[in-house]
Amino acid sequence: MKRLLAALAFATLPITSAAADTVFVGNVFIDFVAGGTNCTSTFAVNDTARVLYRPRGGALGNGGKGYLAYVTTRSSYVMLVQNNDFQANINYAGSGVGSKGNLISRAGGITVWQQNPPTLNAALPTVSIRGRFANFFGISNCIVEIRGNLVRR
Amino acid sequence: MLRLALSALALVLGFSAAKAAVVWQGEAVIDTSTGQCSAEQSIAPAQGRVLRTVLRPLNLSDNGANTTITFIANQTAMFAMVLDRGAMPSGVAAVFGHDASGVIKANVGVPYSNFIQSPAVIATSTAEATLQGRIENFLYIEGCTVTFRAAYTKRND
């Protein structure tokens, strides 16, 4: 609509192209859930989802930002770690879309992180992860732990 | 792509009260797609592909003043279109979500056209709805233009 576009300054943003990045994809299960009603009514132990893991690293073709996306059949939540590896005792920036089309933007913390192998390269066939996240899906004090084996795409 | 600042949106920033929203959930079928759509093989929206979609119409319950339409491709990429004041048949949506690599996308301007929603005005009592239209740069793929048809059923939880 013209009203929307009036007097707005546009900034160009890069559109995704078929870059040679390194992404691992796989199924994860939820092993632990703790929090208020919003949390425990949304997530449960043994829930399953697809995860995309795009760790940071120039050698991976991924630049300085690491992403972990938790994707269900109708919602998704991405955790971004800038200029750092996914690890315990750091924060992430969360961004997502809930199952009712609600937009989510909230920071959270990583309290547990296990990765095998610990060092990644672009030729690895698989990587297994275990991570426990606070403020999961942007829900305050919602703690969820996931586990999965991911295959390089 | 264009970045848009949507007017007066209570968009983004903080966790919105999802439980009081009223939505319709369905599937969208891709009818046509341009050649550039095959650039992202894991989610390429080719003719006949089916995507999960959620329709959150404006001005119902806690839905807010805009219409949001989400598409999930292959449970891999999230493409949530926010239509300013539900503008149809055409406009430039602000799109949020992530691409096929999990890279966050926020407030990306995406042109759309020929959007026809039935019923044109959705009420909380509406049991079913349909939507069709044309979307450019679909799933953040440059030059990927698709047409689609979607059918929705009201979600009761």
PDB file of C-alpha atoms in Angstrom:
ATOM      1  CA  MET A   1       0.000   0.000   0.000  1.00  0.00           C
ATOM      2  CA  LYS A   2       1.158   3.510  -0.760  1.00  0.00           C
ATOM      3  CA  ARG A   3       0.468   4.499   2.842  1.00  0.00           C
ATOM      4  CA  LEU A   4       2.880   1.872   4.009  1.00  0.00           C
ATOM      5  CA  LEU A   5       5.578   2.885   1.594  1.00  0.00           C
ATOM      6  CA  ALA A   6       5.285   6.632   2.034  1.00  0.00           C
ATOM      7  CA  ALA A   7       8.394   8.299   3.361  1.00  0.00           C
ATOM      8  CA  LEU A   8      10.085   5.048   4.261  1.00  0.00           C
ATOM      9  CA  ALA A   9      13.779   4.652   3.745  1.00  0.00           C
ATOM     10  CA  PHE A  10      14.549   1.316   2.180  1.00  0.00           C
ATOM     11  CA  ALA A  11      17.646  -0.594   2.940  1.00  0.00           C
ATOM     12  CA  THR A  12      18.580  -3.491   0.773  1.00  0.00           C
ATOM     13  CA  LEU A  13      19.003  -6.793   2.471  1.00  0.00           C
ATOM     14  CA  PRO A  14      20.713  -9.745   0.857  1.00  0.00           C
ATOM     15  CA  ILE A  15      18.404 -12.382  -0.484  1.00  0.00           C
ATOM     16  CA  THR A  16      19.477 -15.923   0.118  1.00  0.00           C
ATOM     17  CA  SER A  17      21.405 -17.337  -2.791  1.00  0.00           C
ATOM     18  CA  ALA A  18      22.769 -20.805  -3.215  1.00  0.00           C
ATOM     19  CA  ALA A  19      25.965 -20.159  -1.239  1.00  0.00           C
ATOM     20  CA  ALA A  20      28.349 -22.991  -0.283  1.00  0.00           C
ATOM     21  CA  ASP A  21      27.635 -22.977   3.435  1.00  0.00           C
ATOM     22  CA  THR A  22      27.840 -25.963   5.777  1.00  0.00           C
ATOM     23  CA  VAL A  23      24.596 -27.019   7.409  1.00  0.00           C
ATOM     24  CA  PHE A  24      23.722 -30.086   9.447  1.00  0.00           C
ATOM     25  CA  VAL A  25      20.111 -31.224   9.580  1.00  0.00           C
ATOM     26  CA  GLY A  26      18.475 -33.848  11.720  1.00  0.00           C
ATOM     27  CA  ASN A  27      15.811 -35.011  14.084  1.00  0.00           C
ATOM     28  CA  VAL A  28      15.965 -34.045  17.747  1.00  0.00           C
ATOM     29  CA  PHE A  29      14.023 -35.235  20.762  1.00  0.00           C
ATOM     30  CA  ILE A  30      13.232 -33.218  23.834  1.00  0.00           C
ATOM     31  CA  ASP A  31      14.737 -34.799  26.940  1.00  0.00           C
ATOM     32  CA  PHE A  32      13.909 -32.179  29.561  1.00  0.00           C
ATOM     33  CA  VAL A  33      11.317 -29.449  30.080  1.00  0.00           C
ATOM     34  CA  ALA A  34      10.960 -27.080  33.034  1.00  0.00           C
ATOM     35  CA  GLY A  35       9.078 -23.835  33.449  1.00  0.00           C
ATOM     36  CA  GLY A  36       5.652 -22.287  33.856  1.00  0.00           C
ATOM     37  CA  THR A  37       2.369 -23.330  32.274  1.00  0.00           C
ATOM     38  CA  ASN A  38       3.141 -21.683  28.926  1.00  0.00           C
ATOM     39  CA  CYS A  39       6.265 -23.819  28.725  1.00  0.00           C
ATOM     40  CA  THR A  40       5.003 -27.171  29.935  1.00  0.00           C
ATOM     41  CA  SER A  41       1.806 -26.945  27.887  1.00  0.00           C
ATOM     42  CA  THR A  42       3.841 -26.283  24.740  1.00  0.00           C
ATOM     43  CA  PHE A  43       6.718 -28.733  25.091  1.00  0.00           C
ATOM     44  CA  ALA A  44       6.988 -32.231  26.510  1.00  0.00           C
ATOM     45  CA  VAL A  45       9.667 -34.860  26.896  1.00  0.00           C
ATOM     46  CA  ASN A  46       9.882 -37.003  23.745  1.00  0.00           C
ATOM     47  CA  ASP A  47       8.544 -34.265  21.474  1.00  0.00           C
ATOM     48  CA  THR A  48      10.365 -34.273  18.177  1.00  0.00           C
ATOM     49  CA  ALA A  49      11.329 -31.635  15.630  1.00  0.00           C
ATOM     50  CA  ARG A  50      13.732 -30.965  12.798  1.00  0.00           C
ATOM     51  CA  VAL A  51      16.893 -29.009  13.582  1.00  0.00           C
ATOM     52  CA  LEU A  52      19.125 -27.066  11.233  1.00  0.00           C
ATOM     53  CA  TYR A  53      22.567 -26.388  12.685  1.00  0.00           C
ATOM     54  CA  ARG A  54      24.750 -23.890  10.853  1.00  0.00           C
ATOM     55  CA  PRO A  55      27.783 -23.314  13.084  1.00  0.00           C
ATOM     56  CA  ARG A  56      29.997 -20.293  12.633  1.00  0.00           C
ATOM     57  CA  GLY A  57      33.300 -20.592  10.823  1.00  0.00           C
ATOM     58  CA  GLY A  58      34.909 -19.156   7.752  1.00  0.00           C
ATOM     59  CA  ALA A  59      36.277 -22.563   6.785  1.00  0.00           C
ATOM     60  CA  LEU A  60      32.683 -23.833   6.827  1.00  0.00           C
ATOM     61  CA  GLY A  61      31.569 -21.021   4.544  1.00  0.00           C
ATOM     62  CA  ASN A  62      29.364 -19.796   7.363  1.00  0.00           C
ATOM     63  CA  GLY A  63      30.923 -16.526   8.520  1.00  0.00           C
ATOM     64  CA  GLY A  64      30.885 -15.313  12.097  1.00  0.00           C
ATOM     65  CA  LYS A  65      27.342 -16.191  13.085  1.00  0.00           C
ATOM     66  CA  GLY A  66      26.136 -19.576  14.263  1.00  0.00           C
ATOM     67  CA  TYR A  67      22.483 -20.618  13.948  1.00  0.00           C
ATOM     68  CA  LEU A  68      20.448 -23.422  15.454  1.00  0.00           C
ATOM     69  CA  ALA A  69      16.888 -23.649  14.108  1.00  0.00           C
ATOM     70  CA  TYR A  70      14.225 -25.793  15.786  1.00  0.00           C
ATOM     71  CA  VAL A  71      11.494 -26.379  13.206  1.00  0.00           C
ATOM     72  CA  THR A  72       8.144 -28.068  13.748  1.00  0.00           C
ATOM     73  CA  THR A  73       5.384 -28.656  11.234  1.00  0.00           C
ATOM     74  CA  ARG A  74       3.932 -25.206  11.889  1.00  0.00           C
ATOM     75  CA  SER A  75       6.420 -23.107  13.884  1.00  0.00           C
ATOM     76  CA  SER A  76      10.117 -22.434  14.175  1.00  0.00           C
ATOM     77  CA  TYR A  77      12.639 -20.839  16.496  1.00  0.00           C
ATOM     78  CA  VAL A  78      16.186 -19.887  15.608  1.00  0.00           C
ATOM     79  CA  MET A  79      18.949 -19.258  18.137  1.00  0.00           C
ATOM     80  CA  LEU A  80      21.774 -17.046  16.923  1.00  0.00           C
ATOM     81  CA  VAL A  81      25.209 -16.886  18.516  1.00  0.00           C
ATOM     82  CA  GLN A  82      27.399 -14.118  17.164  1.00  0.00           C
ATOM     83  CA  ASN A  83      31.169 -14.369  17.002  1.00  0.00           C
ATOM     84  CA  ASN A  84      31.221 -17.397  19.252  1.00  0.00           C
ATOM     85  CA  ASP A  85      30.681 -21.121  19.126  1.00  0.00           C
ATOM     86  CA  PHE A  86      27.608 -22.769  20.561  1.00  0.00           C
ATOM     87  CA  GLN A  87      28.668 -23.688  24.107  1.00  0.00           C
ATOM     88  CA  ALA A  88      27.451 -23.668  27.677  1.00  0.00           C
ATOM     89  CA  ASN A  89      27.172 -20.483  29.704  1.00  0.00           C
ATOM     90  CA  ILE A  90      26.658 -18.019  26.874  1.00  0.00           C
ATOM     91  CA  ASN A  91      23.633 -16.139  25.579  1.00  0.00           C
ATOM     92  CA  TYR A  92      21.881 -16.373  22.257  1.00  0.00           C
ATOM     93  CA  ALA A  93      19.490 -14.114  20.332  1.00  0.00           C
ATOM     94  CA  GLY A  94      16.211 -15.884  19.664  1.00  0.00           C
ATOM     95  CA  SER A  95      13.911 -15.217  16.726  1.00  0.00           C
ATOM     96  CA  GLY A  96      10.928 -17.212  15.635  1.00  0.00           C
ATOM     97  CA  VAL A  97       7.389 -17.654  14.445  1.00  0.00           C
ATOM     98  CA  GLY A  98       4.919 -19.490  16.667  1.00  0.00           C
ATOM     99  CA  SER A  99       2.257 -21.904  15.546  1.00  0.00           C
ATOM    100  CA  LYS A 100      -0.314 -19.109  15.565  1.00  0.00           C
ATOM    101  CA  GLY A 101       1.715 -16.765  13.412  1.00  0.00           C
ATOM    102  CA  ASN A 102       3.031 -14.819  16.396  1.00  0.00           C
ATOM    103  CA  LEU A 103       6.464 -13.302  15.950  1.00  0.00           C
ATOM    104  CA  ILE A 104       9.077 -13.977  18.611  1.00  0.00           C
ATOM    105  CA  SER A 105      12.214 -12.074  19.481  1.00  0.00           C
ATOM    106  CA  ARG A 106      13.927 -12.710  22.804  1.00  0.00           C
ATOM    107  CA  ALA A 107      17.387 -13.429  24.178  1.00  0.00           C
ATOM    108  CA  GLY A 108      18.106 -16.586  26.105  1.00  0.00           C
ATOM    109  CA  GLY A 109      20.923 -18.646  27.532  1.00  0.00           C
ATOM    110  CA  ILE A 110      22.625 -21.918  26.756  1.00  0.00           C
ATOM    111  CA  THR A 111      23.205 -23.853  29.965  1.00  0.00           C
ATOM    112  CA  VAL A 112      24.290 -27.193  28.542  1.00  0.00           C
ATOM    113  CA  TRP A 113      26.071 -27.890  25.268  1.00  0.00           C
ATOM    114  CA  GLN A 114      27.661 -31.102  24.126  1.00  0.00           C
ATOM    115  CA  GLN A 115      28.839 -31.646  20.591  1.00  0.00           C
ATOM    116  CA  ASN A 116      30.582 -34.599  19.015  1.00  0.00           C
ATOM    117  CA  PRO A 117      32.963 -34.074  17.411  1.00  0.00           C
ATOM    118  CA  PRO A 118      33.839 -30.855  19.233  1.00  0.00           C
ATOM    119  CA  THR A 119      35.611 -29.388  16.206  1.00  0.00           C
ATOM    120  CA  LEU A 120      33.748 -29.236  12.942  1.00  0.00           C
ATOM    121  CA  ASN A 121      34.835 -29.204   9.324  1.00  0.00           C
ATOM    122  CA  ALA A 122      33.014 -29.051   6.034  1.00  0.00           C
ATOM    123  CA  ALA A 123      33.582 -32.725   5.270  1.00  0.00           C
ATOM    124  CA  LEU A 124      32.120 -34.215   8.451  1.00  0.00           C
ATOM    125  CA  PRO A 125      29.299 -36.636   7.646  1.00  0.00           C
ATOM    126  CA  THR A 126      27.436 -36.181  10.944  1.00  0.00           C
ATOM    127  CA  VAL A 127      27.511 -34.295  14.225  1.00  0.00           C
ATOM    128  CA  SER A 128      25.607 -35.083  17.396  1.00  0.00           C
ATOM    129  CA  ILE A 129      24.429 -32.371  19.740  1.00  0.00           C
ATOM    130  CA  ARG A 130      22.815 -31.980  23.109  1.00  0.00           C
ATOM    131  CA  GLY A 131      21.745 -28.523  24.224  1.00  0.00           C
ATOM    132  CA  ARG A 132      19.737 -27.029  27.073  1.00  0.00           C
ATOM    133  CA  PHE A 133      18.265 -23.620  26.422  1.00  0.00           C
ATOM    134  CA  ALA A 134      16.614 -21.039  28.663  1.00  0.00           C
ATOM    135  CA  ASN A 135      13.793 -18.822  27.372  1.00  0.00           C
ATOM    136  CA  PHE A 136      13.212 -21.438  24.678  1.00  0.00           C
ATOM    137  CA  PHE A 137      10.868 -20.242  21.927  1.00  0.00           C
ATOM    138  CA  GLY A 138      10.891 -16.879  23.629  1.00  0.00           C
ATOM    139  CA  ILE A 139       8.936 -18.194  26.618  1.00  0.00           C
ATOM    140  CA  SER A 140      10.248 -16.638  29.807  1.00  0.00           C
ATOM    141  CA  ASN A 141      12.041 -19.138  32.063  1.00  0.00           C
ATOM    142  CA  CYS A 142      11.177 -22.048  29.766  1.00  0.00           C
ATOM    143  CA  ILE A 143      14.050 -24.510  29.852  1.00  0.00           C
ATOM    144  CA  VAL A 144      14.198 -27.209  27.193  1.00  0.00           C
ATOM    145  CA  GLU A 145      16.906 -29.724  26.425  1.00  0.00           C
ATOM    146  CA  ILE A 146      17.192 -31.357  23.009  1.00  0.00           C
ATOM    147  CA  ARG A 147      19.343 -34.139  21.654  1.00  0.00           C
ATOM    148  CA  GLY A 148      19.979 -35.386  18.138  1.00  0.00           C
ATOM    149  CA  ASN A 149      22.277 -36.742  15.481  1.00  0.00           C
ATOM    150  CA  LEU A 150      22.529 -34.482  12.449  1.00  0.00           C
ATOM    151  CA  VAL A 151      23.648 -35.261   8.914  1.00  0.00           C
ATOM    152  CA  ARG A 152      25.563 -32.787   6.769  1.00  0.00           C
ATOM    153  CA  ARG A 153      23.347 -31.515   4.001  1.00  0.00           C
TER     154      ARG A 153
ATOM    155  CA  MET B   1      15.450  -7.058  -0.885  1.00  0.00           C
ATOM    156  CA  LEU B   2      13.676  -4.200   0.775  1.00  0.00           C
ATOM    157  CA  ARG B   3      13.434  -3.563   4.432  1.00  0.00           C
ATOM    158  CA  LEU B   4      10.152  -2.101   5.530  1.00  0.00           C
ATOM    159  CA  ALA B   5       9.173  -0.363   8.711  1.00  0.00           C
ATOM    160  CA  LEU B   6       5.569  -1.371   9.170  1.00  0.00           C
ATOM    161  CA  SER B   7       3.477   1.337  10.630  1.00  0.00           C
ATOM    162  CA  ALA B   8       2.675   1.157  14.322  1.00  0.00           C
ATOM    163  CA  LEU B   9       3.154  -2.559  14.552  1.00  0.00           C
ATOM    164  CA  ALA B  10       3.280  -4.318  17.819  1.00  0.00           C
ATOM    165  CA  LEU B  11       5.455  -6.676  15.832  1.00  0.00           C
ATOM    166  CA  VAL B  12       8.586  -8.384  16.907  1.00  0.00           C
ATOM    167  CA  LEU B  13      10.245  -7.528  20.159  1.00  0.00           C
ATOM    168  CA  GLY B  14       9.014  -9.656  22.964  1.00  0.00           C
ATOM    169  CA  PHE B  15       6.802 -12.666  23.199  1.00  0.00           C
ATOM    170  CA  SER B  16       3.290 -11.943  21.932  1.00  0.00           C
ATOM    171  CA  ALA B  17       0.228 -13.466  23.596  1.00  0.00           C
ATOM    172  CA  ALA B  18      -0.096 -16.392  21.189  1.00  0.00           C
ATOM    173  CA  LYS B  19      -2.679 -18.366  23.133  1.00  0.00           C
ATOM    174  CA  ALA B  20      -5.456 -15.751  22.601  1.00  0.00           C
ATOM    175  CA  ALA B  21      -4.906 -15.534  18.844  1.00  0.00           C
ATOM    176  CA  VAL B  22      -7.367 -17.122  16.416  1.00  0.00           C
ATOM    177  CA  VAL B  23      -5.902 -18.859  13.380  1.00  0.00           C
ATOM    178  CA  TRP B  24      -6.761 -21.138  10.491  1.00  0.00           C
ATOM    179  CA  GLN B  25      -4.321 -23.867   9.573  1.00  0.00           C
ATOM    180  CA  GLY B  26      -4.002 -25.498   6.186  1.00  0.00           C
ATOM    181  CA  GLU B  27      -1.962 -26.554   3.205  1.00  0.00           C
ATOM    182  CA  ALA B  28      -0.910 -24.573   0.157  1.00  0.00           C
ATOM    183  CA  VAL B  29      -0.302 -26.051  -3.282  1.00  0.00           C
ATOM    184  CA  ILE B  30       2.146 -24.402  -5.649  1.00  0.00           C
ATOM    185  CA  ASP B  31       0.525 -23.985  -9.065  1.00  0.00           C
ATOM    186  CA  THR B  32       3.330 -22.252 -10.942  1.00  0.00           C
ATOM    187  CA  SER B  33       6.907 -21.331 -10.196  1.00  0.00           C
ATOM    188  CA  THR B  34       9.664 -19.598 -12.092  1.00  0.00           C
ATOM    189  CA  GLY B  35      12.948 -21.275 -12.942  1.00  0.00           C
ATOM    190  CA  GLN B  36      14.885 -19.471 -10.223  1.00  0.00           C
ATOM    191  CA  CYS B  37      12.887 -21.356  -7.598  1.00  0.00           C
ATOM    192  CA  SER B  38      15.033 -24.437  -8.124  1.00  0.00           C
ATOM    193  CA  ALA B  39      18.107 -22.601  -6.818  1.00  0.00           C
ATOM    194  CA  GLU B  40      17.437 -23.804  -3.277  1.00  0.00           C
ATOM    195  CA  GLN B  41      17.073 -27.518  -3.772  1.00  0.00           C
ATOM    196  CA  SER B  42      16.093 -28.501  -0.255  1.00  0.00           C
ATOM    197  CA  ILE B  43      12.948 -26.374  -0.369  1.00  0.00           C
ATOM    198  CA  ALA B  44      12.426 -25.644  -4.065  1.00  0.00           C
ATOM    199  CA  PRO B  45       8.742 -24.717  -4.424  1.00  0.00           C
ATOM    200  CA  ALA B  46       8.100 -26.527  -7.682  1.00  0.00           C
ATOM    201  CA  GLN B  47       4.688 -26.978  -9.222  1.00  0.00           C
ATOM    202  CA  GLY B  48       2.630 -29.364  -7.138  1.00  0.00           C
ATOM    203  CA  ARG B  49       4.606 -28.930  -3.934  1.00  0.00           C
ATOM    204  CA  VAL B  50       2.579 -28.741  -0.738  1.00  0.00           C
ATOM    205  CA  LEU B  51       3.473 -26.420   2.136  1.00  0.00           C
ATOM    206  CA  ARG B  52       1.947 -26.105   5.589  1.00  0.00           C
ATOM    207  CA  THR B  53       0.427 -22.654   6.018  1.00  0.00           C
ATOM    208  CA  VAL B  54      -1.261 -20.752   8.846  1.00  0.00           C
ATOM    209  CA  LEU B  55      -3.594 -17.797   8.314  1.00  0.00           C
ATOM    210  CA  ARG B  56      -3.952 -15.272  11.147  1.00  0.00           C
ATOM    211  CA  PRO B  57      -6.524 -12.690  10.007  1.00  0.00           C
ATOM    212  CA  LEU B  58      -6.507  -9.142  11.287  1.00  0.00           C
ATOM    213  CA  ASN B  59      -8.805  -7.699  13.905  1.00  0.00           C
ATOM    214  CA  LEU B  60      -9.909 -10.928  15.540  1.00  0.00           C
ATOM    215  CA  SER B  61      -9.313 -11.580  19.243  1.00  0.00           C
ATOM    216  CA  ASP B  62      -5.633 -10.799  19.931  1.00  0.00           C
ATOM    217  CA  ASN B  63      -4.567 -11.107  16.285  1.00  0.00           C
ATOM    218  CA  GLY B  64      -3.697  -7.432  15.937  1.00  0.00           C
ATOM    219  CA  ALA B  65      -4.251  -5.013  13.101  1.00  0.00           C
ATOM    220  CA  ASN B  66      -2.416  -6.962  10.398  1.00  0.00           C
ATOM    221  CA  THR B  67      -2.926 -10.288   8.663  1.00  0.00           C
ATOM    222  CA  THR B  68      -0.112 -12.817   8.976  1.00  0.00           C
ATOM    223  CA  ILE B  69       0.275 -15.784   6.630  1.00  0.00           C
ATOM    224  CA  THR B  70       3.004 -18.315   7.358  1.00  0.00           C
ATOM    225  CA  PHE B  71       4.445 -20.945   5.037  1.00  0.00           C
ATOM    226  CA  ILE B  72       6.768 -23.743   6.144  1.00  0.00           C
ATOM    227  CA  ALA B  73       8.677 -25.452   3.344  1.00  0.00           C
ATOM    228  CA  ASN B  74       9.752 -29.040   3.917  1.00  0.00           C
ATOM    229  CA  GLN B  75       9.907 -28.321   7.673  1.00  0.00           C
ATOM    230  CA  THR B  76      13.085 -26.458   6.797  1.00  0.00           C
ATOM    231  CA  ALA B  77      12.358 -22.801   5.992  1.00  0.00           C
ATOM    232  CA  MET B  78       9.858 -20.440   7.637  1.00  0.00           C
ATOM    233  CA  PHE B  79       8.319 -17.610   5.591  1.00  0.00           C
ATOM    234  CA  ALA B  80       5.876 -15.508   7.629  1.00  0.00           C
ATOM    235  CA  MET B  81       4.241 -12.704   5.644  1.00  0.00           C
ATOM    236  CA  VAL B  82       2.790  -9.775   7.556  1.00  0.00           C
ATOM    237  CA  LEU B  83       0.290  -7.891   5.410  1.00  0.00           C
ATOM    238  CA  ASP B  84      -0.099  -4.316   6.596  1.00  0.00           C
ATOM    239  CA  ARG B  85      -3.737  -3.941   7.655  1.00  0.00           C
ATOM    240  CA  GLY B  86      -4.424  -7.121   5.706  1.00  0.00           C
ATOM    241  CA  ALA B  87      -3.982  -5.376   2.364  1.00  0.00           C
ATOM    242  CA  MET B  88      -5.315  -7.453  -0.530  1.00  0.00           C
ATOM    243  CA  PRO B  89      -5.053  -8.097  -3.413  1.00  0.00           C
ATOM    244  CA  SER B  90      -1.558  -6.668  -3.485  1.00  0.00           C
ATOM    245  CA  GLY B  91       1.163  -4.977  -1.511  1.00  0.00           C
ATOM    246  CA  VAL B  92       4.593  -5.462  -0.052  1.00  0.00           C
ATOM    247  CA  ALA B  93       4.639  -7.755   2.949  1.00  0.00           C
ATOM    248  CA  ALA B  94       7.144  -7.672   5.781  1.00  0.00           C
ATOM    249  CA  VAL B  95       8.482 -11.195   6.014  1.00  0.00           C
ATOM    250  CA  PHE B  96      10.035 -12.895   9.040  1.00  0.00           C
ATOM    251  CA  GLY B  97      11.442 -16.343   9.631  1.00  0.00           C
ATOM    252  CA  HIS B  98      14.507 -18.159   8.336  1.00  0.00           C
ATOM    253  CA  ASP B  99      15.878 -19.608   5.143  1.00  0.00           C
ATOM    254  CA  ALA B 100      16.808 -23.184   4.317  1.00  0.00           C
ATOM    255  CA  SER B 101      20.114 -22.836   6.186  1.00  0.00           C
ATOM    256  CA  GLY B 102      18.530 -21.574   9.378  1.00  0.00           C
ATOM    257  CA  VAL B 103      19.682 -18.002   8.803  1.00  0.00           C
ATOM    258  CA  ILE B 104      17.291 -15.547  10.433  1.00  0.00           C
ATOM    259  CA  LYS B 105      15.301 -13.246   8.152  1.00  0.00           C
ATOM    260  CA  ALA B 106      13.539 -10.215   9.616  1.00  0.00           C
ATOM    261  CA  ASN B 107      11.390  -7.490   8.081  1.00  0.00           C
ATOM    262  CA  VAL B 108      12.224  -8.451   4.496  1.00  0.00           C
ATOM    263  CA  GLY B 109      10.028  -6.684   1.934  1.00  0.00           C
ATOM    264  CA  VAL B 110       8.284  -9.120  -0.411  1.00  0.00           C
ATOM    265  CA  PRO B 111       5.836  -8.040  -3.146  1.00  0.00           C
ATOM    266  CA  TYR B 112       2.640 -10.029  -3.482  1.00  0.00           C
ATOM    267  CA  SER B 113      -0.347  -9.724  -5.795  1.00  0.00           C
ATOM    268  CA  ASN B 114      -3.624 -11.294  -6.872  1.00  0.00           C
ATOM    269  CA  PHE B 115      -4.391 -12.303  -3.286  1.00  0.00           C
ATOM    270  CA  ILE B 116      -8.001 -13.452  -3.020  1.00  0.00           C
ATOM    271  CA  GLN B 117      -9.253 -14.611   0.372  1.00  0.00           C
ATOM    272  CA  SER B 118     -12.596 -16.313   0.853  1.00  0.00           C
ATOM    273  CA  PRO B 119     -14.519 -15.260   2.766  1.00  0.00           C
ATOM    274  CA  ALA B 120     -13.163 -11.781   2.196  1.00  0.00           C
ATOM    275  CA  VAL B 121     -13.790 -10.969   5.853  1.00  0.00           C
ATOM    276  CA  ILE B 122     -13.100 -13.825   8.271  1.00  0.00           C
ATOM    277  CA  ALA B 123     -14.959 -13.982  11.569  1.00  0.00           C
ATOM    278  CA  THR B 124     -14.266 -16.131  14.609  1.00  0.00           C
ATOM    279  CA  SER B 125     -17.236 -18.250  13.522  1.00  0.00           C
ATOM    280  CA  THR B 126     -15.734 -18.969  10.092  1.00  0.00           C
ATOM    281  CA  ALA B 127     -15.076 -22.698   9.855  1.00  0.00           C
ATOM    282  CA  GLU B 128     -13.060 -22.794   6.653  1.00  0.00           C
ATOM    283  CA  ALA B 129     -11.253 -20.351   4.391  1.00  0.00           C
ATOM    284  CA  THR B 130      -9.283 -20.265   1.174  1.00  0.00           C
ATOM    285  CA  LEU B 131      -6.551 -18.044  -0.161  1.00  0.00           C
ATOM    286  CA  GLN B 132      -4.807 -17.787  -3.500  1.00  0.00           C
ATOM    287  CA  GLY B 133      -2.217 -15.450  -4.881  1.00  0.00           C
ATOM    288  CA  ARG B 134       1.182 -14.667  -6.283  1.00  0.00           C
ATOM    289  CA  ILE B 135       4.342 -14.112  -4.249  1.00  0.00           C
ATOM    290  CA  GLU B 136       7.711 -12.846  -5.448  1.00  0.00           C
ATOM    291  CA  ASN B 137      11.073 -13.903  -3.986  1.00  0.00           C
ATOM    292  CA  PHE B 138       9.249 -16.731  -2.268  1.00  0.00           C
ATOM    293  CA  LEU B 139      11.143 -18.420   0.552  1.00  0.00           C
ATOM    294  CA  TYR B 140      13.786 -15.671   0.199  1.00  0.00           C
ATOM    295  CA  ILE B 141      14.882 -17.107  -3.165  1.00  0.00           C
ATOM    296  CA  GLU B 142      15.739 -14.218  -5.470  1.00  0.00           C
ATOM    297  CA  GLY B 143      13.690 -14.256  -8.630  1.00  0.00           C
ATOM    298  CA  CYS B 144      11.457 -17.090  -7.413  1.00  0.00           C
ATOM    299  CA  THR B 145       7.846 -16.154  -8.144  1.00  0.00           C
ATOM    300  CA  VAL B 146       5.053 -18.586  -7.342  1.00  0.00           C
ATOM    301  CA  THR B 147       1.313 -18.776  -7.544  1.00  0.00           C
ATOM    302  CA  PHE B 148      -0.513 -20.864  -4.994  1.00  0.00           C
ATOM    303  CA  ARG B 149      -3.896 -21.983  -3.690  1.00  0.00           C
ATOM    304  CA  ALA B 150      -4.490 -22.774  -0.023  1.00  0.00           C
ATOM    305  CA  ALA B 151      -7.324 -24.199   2.037  1.00  0.00           C
ATOM    306  CA  TYR B 152      -7.642 -23.605   5.760  1.00  0.00           C
ATOM    307  CA  THR B 153      -9.552 -25.031   8.696  1.00  0.00           C
ATOM    308  CA  LYS B 154     -10.115 -23.155  11.914  1.00  0.00           C
ATOM    309  CA  ARG B 155      -7.882 -24.240  14.768  1.00  0.00           C
ATOM    310  CA  ASN B 156      -9.879 -24.590  17.957  1.00  0.00           C
ATOM    311  CA  ASP B 157      -7.152 -24.693  20.582  1.00  0.00           C
TER     312      ASP B 157
END
